CSV table of C-alpha atoms in Angstrom, one decimal:
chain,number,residue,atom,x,y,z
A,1,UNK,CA,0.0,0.0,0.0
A,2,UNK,CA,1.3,3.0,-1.2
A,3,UNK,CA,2.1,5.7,1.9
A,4,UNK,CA,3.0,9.1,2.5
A,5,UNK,CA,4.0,9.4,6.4
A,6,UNK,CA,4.4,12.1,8.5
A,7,UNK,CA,6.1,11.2,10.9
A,8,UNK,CA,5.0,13.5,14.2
A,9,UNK,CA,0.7,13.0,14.4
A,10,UNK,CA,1.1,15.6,17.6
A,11,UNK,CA,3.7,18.3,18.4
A,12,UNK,CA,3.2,21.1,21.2
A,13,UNK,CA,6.1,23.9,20.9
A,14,UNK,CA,7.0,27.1,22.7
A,15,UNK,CA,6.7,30.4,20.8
A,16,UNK,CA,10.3,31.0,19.5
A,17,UNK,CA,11.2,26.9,19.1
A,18,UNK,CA,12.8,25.4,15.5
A,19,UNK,CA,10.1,23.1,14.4
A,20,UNK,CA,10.8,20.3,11.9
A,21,UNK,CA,8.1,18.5,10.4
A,22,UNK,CA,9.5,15.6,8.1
A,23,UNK,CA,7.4,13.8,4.9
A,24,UNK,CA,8.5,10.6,3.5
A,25,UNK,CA,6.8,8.6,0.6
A,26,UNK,CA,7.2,5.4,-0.9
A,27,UNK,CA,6.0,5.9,-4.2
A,28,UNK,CA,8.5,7.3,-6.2
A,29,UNK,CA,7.1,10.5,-6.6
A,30,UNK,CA,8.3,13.9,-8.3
A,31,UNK,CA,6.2,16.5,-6.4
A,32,UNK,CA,5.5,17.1,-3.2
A,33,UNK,CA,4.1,19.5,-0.9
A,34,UNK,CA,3.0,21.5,2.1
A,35,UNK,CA,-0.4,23.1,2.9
A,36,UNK,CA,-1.9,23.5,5.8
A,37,UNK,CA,-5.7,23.5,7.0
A,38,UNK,CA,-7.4,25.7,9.5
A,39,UNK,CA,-11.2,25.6,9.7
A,40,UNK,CA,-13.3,27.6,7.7
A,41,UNK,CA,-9.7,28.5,5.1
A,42,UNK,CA,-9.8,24.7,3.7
A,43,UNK,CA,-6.0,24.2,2.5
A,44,UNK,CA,-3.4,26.7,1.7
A,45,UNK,CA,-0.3,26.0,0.0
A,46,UNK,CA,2.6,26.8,1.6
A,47,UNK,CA,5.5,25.3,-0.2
A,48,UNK,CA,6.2,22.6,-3.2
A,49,UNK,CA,8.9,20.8,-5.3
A,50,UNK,CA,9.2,19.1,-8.4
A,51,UNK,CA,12.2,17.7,-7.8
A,52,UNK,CA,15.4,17.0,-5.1
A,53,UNK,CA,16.9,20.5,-4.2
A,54,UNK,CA,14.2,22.7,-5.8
A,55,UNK,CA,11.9,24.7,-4.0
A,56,UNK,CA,8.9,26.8,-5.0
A,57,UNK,CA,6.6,29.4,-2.9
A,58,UNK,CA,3.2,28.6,-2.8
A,59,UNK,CA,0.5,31.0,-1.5
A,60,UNK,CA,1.6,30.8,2.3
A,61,UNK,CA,5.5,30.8,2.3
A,62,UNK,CA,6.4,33.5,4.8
A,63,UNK,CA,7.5,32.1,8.1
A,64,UNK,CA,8.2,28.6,6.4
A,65,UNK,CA,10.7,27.4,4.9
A,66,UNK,CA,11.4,23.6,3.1
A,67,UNK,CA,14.2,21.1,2.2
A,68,UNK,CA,14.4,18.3,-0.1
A,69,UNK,CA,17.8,16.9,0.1
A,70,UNK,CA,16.1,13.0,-1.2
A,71,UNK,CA,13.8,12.4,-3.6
A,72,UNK,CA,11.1,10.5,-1.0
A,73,UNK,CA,11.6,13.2,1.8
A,74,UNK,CA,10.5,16.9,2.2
A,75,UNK,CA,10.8,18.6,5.3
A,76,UNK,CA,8.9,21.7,6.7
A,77,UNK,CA,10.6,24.0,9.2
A,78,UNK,CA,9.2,26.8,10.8
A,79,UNK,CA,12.5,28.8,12.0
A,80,UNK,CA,10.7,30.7,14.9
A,81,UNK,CA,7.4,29.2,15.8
A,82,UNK,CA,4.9,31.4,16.4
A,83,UNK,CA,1.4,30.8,17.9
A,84,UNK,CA,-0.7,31.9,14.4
A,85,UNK,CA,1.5,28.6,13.0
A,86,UNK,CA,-0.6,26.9,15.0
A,87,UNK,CA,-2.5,24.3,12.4
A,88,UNK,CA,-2.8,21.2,11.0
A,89,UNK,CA,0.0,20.9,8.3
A,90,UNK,CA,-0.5,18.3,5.6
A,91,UNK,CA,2.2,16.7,3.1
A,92,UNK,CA,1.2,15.6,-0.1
A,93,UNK,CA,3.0,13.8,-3.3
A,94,UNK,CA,1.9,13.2,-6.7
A,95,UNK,CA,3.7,11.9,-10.0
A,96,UNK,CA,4.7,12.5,-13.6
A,97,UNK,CA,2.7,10.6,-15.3
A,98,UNK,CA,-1.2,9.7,-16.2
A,99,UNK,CA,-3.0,11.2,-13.1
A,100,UNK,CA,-0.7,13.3,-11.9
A,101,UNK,CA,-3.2,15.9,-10.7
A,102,UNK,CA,-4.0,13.4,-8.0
A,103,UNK,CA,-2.6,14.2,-5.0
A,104,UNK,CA,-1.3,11.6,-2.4
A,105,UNK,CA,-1.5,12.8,1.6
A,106,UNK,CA,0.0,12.0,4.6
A,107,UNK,CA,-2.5,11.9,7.7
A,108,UNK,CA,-1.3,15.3,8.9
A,109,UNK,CA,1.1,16.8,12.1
A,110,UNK,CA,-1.3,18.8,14.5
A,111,UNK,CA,0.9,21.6,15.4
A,112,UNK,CA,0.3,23.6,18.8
A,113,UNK,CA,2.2,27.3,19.6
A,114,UNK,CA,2.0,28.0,22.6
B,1,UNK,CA,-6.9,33.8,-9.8
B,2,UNK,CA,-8.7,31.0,-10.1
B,3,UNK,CA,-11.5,30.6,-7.1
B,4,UNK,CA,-13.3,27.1,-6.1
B,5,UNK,CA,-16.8,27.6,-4.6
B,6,UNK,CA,-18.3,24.8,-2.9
B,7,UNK,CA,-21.2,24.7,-0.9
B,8,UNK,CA,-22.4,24.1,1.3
B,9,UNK,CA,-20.1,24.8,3.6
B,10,UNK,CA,-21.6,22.2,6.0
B,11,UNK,CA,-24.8,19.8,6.2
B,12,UNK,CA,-26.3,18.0,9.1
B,13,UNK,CA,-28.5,15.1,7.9
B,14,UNK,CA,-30.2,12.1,9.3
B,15,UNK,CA,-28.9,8.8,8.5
B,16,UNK,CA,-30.3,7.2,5.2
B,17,UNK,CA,-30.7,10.6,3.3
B,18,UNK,CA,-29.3,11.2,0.3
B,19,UNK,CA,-26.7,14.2,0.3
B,20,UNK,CA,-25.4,16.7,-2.5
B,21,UNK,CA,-22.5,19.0,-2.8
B,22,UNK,CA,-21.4,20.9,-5.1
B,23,UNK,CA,-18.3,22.9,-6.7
B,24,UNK,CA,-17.9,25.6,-9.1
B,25,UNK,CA,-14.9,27.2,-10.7
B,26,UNK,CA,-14.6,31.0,-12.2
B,27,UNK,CA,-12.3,29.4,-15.0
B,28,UNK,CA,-12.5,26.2,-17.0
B,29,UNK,CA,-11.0,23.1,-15.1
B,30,UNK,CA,-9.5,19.9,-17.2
B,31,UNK,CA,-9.5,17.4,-13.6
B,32,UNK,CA,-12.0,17.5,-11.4
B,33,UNK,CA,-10.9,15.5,-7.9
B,34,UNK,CA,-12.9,14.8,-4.5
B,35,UNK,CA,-11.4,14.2,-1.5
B,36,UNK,CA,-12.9,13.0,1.6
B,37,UNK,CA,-11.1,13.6,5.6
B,38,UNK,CA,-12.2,11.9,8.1
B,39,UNK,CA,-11.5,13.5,11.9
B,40,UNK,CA,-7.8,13.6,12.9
B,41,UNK,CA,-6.7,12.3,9.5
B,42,UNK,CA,-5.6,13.6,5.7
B,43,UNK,CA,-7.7,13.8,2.8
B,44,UNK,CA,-8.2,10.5,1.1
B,45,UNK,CA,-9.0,10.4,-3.0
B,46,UNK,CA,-12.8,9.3,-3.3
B,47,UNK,CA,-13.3,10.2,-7.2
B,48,UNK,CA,-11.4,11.7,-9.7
B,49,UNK,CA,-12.9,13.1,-13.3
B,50,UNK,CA,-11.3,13.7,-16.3
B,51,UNK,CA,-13.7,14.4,-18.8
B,52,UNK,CA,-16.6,16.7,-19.2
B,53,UNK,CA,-19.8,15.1,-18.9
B,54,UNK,CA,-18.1,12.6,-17.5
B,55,UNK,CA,-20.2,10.3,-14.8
B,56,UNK,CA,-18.0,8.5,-12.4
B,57,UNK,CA,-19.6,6.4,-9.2
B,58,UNK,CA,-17.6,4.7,-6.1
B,59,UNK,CA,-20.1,2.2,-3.9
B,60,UNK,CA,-23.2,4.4,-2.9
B,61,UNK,CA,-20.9,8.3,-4.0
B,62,UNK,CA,-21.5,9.7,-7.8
B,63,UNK,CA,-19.7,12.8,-8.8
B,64,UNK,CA,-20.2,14.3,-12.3
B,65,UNK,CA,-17.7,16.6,-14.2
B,66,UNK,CA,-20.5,19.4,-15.1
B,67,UNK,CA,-20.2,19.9,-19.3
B,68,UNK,CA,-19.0,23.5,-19.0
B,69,UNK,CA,-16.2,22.6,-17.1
B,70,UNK,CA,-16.6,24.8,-14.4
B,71,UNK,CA,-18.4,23.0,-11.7
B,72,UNK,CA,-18.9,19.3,-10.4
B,73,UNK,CA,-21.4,18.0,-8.1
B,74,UNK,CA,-21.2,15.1,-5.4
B,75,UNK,CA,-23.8,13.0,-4.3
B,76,UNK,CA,-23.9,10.3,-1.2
B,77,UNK,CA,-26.9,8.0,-1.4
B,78,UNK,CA,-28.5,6.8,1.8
B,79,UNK,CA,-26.0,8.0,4.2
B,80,UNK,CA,-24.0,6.5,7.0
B,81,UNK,CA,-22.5,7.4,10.5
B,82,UNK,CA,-19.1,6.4,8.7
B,83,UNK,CA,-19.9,9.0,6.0
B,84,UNK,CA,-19.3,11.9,8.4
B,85,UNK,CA,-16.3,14.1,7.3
B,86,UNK,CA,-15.1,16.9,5.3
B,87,UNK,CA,-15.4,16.3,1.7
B,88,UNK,CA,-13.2,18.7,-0.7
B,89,UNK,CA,-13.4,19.2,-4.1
B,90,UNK,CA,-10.4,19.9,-6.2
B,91,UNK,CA,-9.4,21.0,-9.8
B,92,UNK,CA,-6.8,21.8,-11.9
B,93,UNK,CA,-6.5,23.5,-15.5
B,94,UNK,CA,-4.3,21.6,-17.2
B,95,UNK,CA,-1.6,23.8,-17.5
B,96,UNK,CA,1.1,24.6,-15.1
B,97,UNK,CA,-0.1,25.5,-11.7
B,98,UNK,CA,-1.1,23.1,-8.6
B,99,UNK,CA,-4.7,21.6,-7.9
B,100,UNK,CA,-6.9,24.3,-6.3
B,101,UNK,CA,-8.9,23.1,-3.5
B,102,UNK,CA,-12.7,23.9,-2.4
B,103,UNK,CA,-13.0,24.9,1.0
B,104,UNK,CA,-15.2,21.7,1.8
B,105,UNK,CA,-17.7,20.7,3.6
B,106,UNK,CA,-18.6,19.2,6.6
B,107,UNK,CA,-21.0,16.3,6.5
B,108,UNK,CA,-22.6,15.1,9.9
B,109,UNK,CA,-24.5,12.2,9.9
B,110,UNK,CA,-27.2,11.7,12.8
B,111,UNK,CA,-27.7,8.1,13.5
């Protein structure tokens, strides 16, 4: 069965704290992304890449930023946490082929700023 | 740029009725995608629609990619407790750009 995991369900930081949220998938996939969901906003993107090293901005990007030193792993990091970053952040993957538009997620990191 | 509507933005419903939801674009879409989440979890693909017109179902869920290629509708036949959820629609236009989501909507199901 084909997975995309993020690895920390839960995570409760302090204002000010490095935060690392980390995305692995099994499927081989080009793209992946960030959003994340807060009620009544539905999903916002907040970073993507199309492939190992590359980065692009999505509609969200300030206070984020991304790696993607592998080709099955992108990271999140918020450099400062803050207590408006607090959210449920989704990773998503999706490939270059027939389909592509359909996106893969992970079962989300609820993040809580204190 | 391009906007999703989708409405409604939630729907409470007693168990065995039939439930519709719907999404419309303000440009012309080429993939038309719905997404179900279930509480404390990530979306999960229910439907995906390629073609306009087309008429796609998935056990008692039929979703429709409308002919003008600006709106699809989603339909849940005799609901279920299990159906409750937030179900997002999705599109993209076929050229570069990422899939632009619907703000969803939250289906609760009264047993």
């Amino acid at each position: 069965d084909v997975k995309v995991t993020q690895s920390s369900r839960y995570l409760v930081k302090r204002t000010g704290e490095k935060v690392f949220l980390e995305c692995v998938q099994d499927m081989d996939h080009e793209n992946m992304f960030w959003y994340r969901q807060d009620p009544g906003l539905g999903l916002r993107l907040i970073y993507f890449s199309y492939d190992v090293k590359m980065k692009e901005k999505g509609d969200i990007p300030e206070g984020y930023s991304v790696s993607r030193e592998k080709k099955e792993r992108f990271s999140l990091i918020l450099e400062s946490a803050s207590t408006n970053q607090t959210s449920m952040y989704l990773c998503a993957s999706n490939g270059a082929s027939a389909g592509a538009n359909v996106l893969t997620f992970g079962a989300g990191s609820r993040l809580t700023v204190l | 740029g391009q906007q999703l509507n989708q409405s409604p933005q939630s729907m409470f419903i007693q168990e065995g009725e039939d439930v519709s939801m719907n999404c419309t674009s303000s440009s012309i879409f080429n993939t038309w995608l719905w997404y179900k989440q279930e509480p404390g979890e990530g979306p999960v693909l229910l439907i995906a629609l390629y073609k306009a017109g087309e008429l796609t179902s998935n056990g008692r869920l039929t979703a429709q990619f409308g002919i003008t290629r600006k709106d699809s509708f989603l339909n849940i036949s005799a609901s279920i407790p299990s159906d409750v959820g937030i179900y997002f629609c999705a599109g993209h236009g076929g050229s570069q750009g990422n899939l632009i989501f619907g703000k969803g909507t939250k289906l609760s199901v009264k047993p």
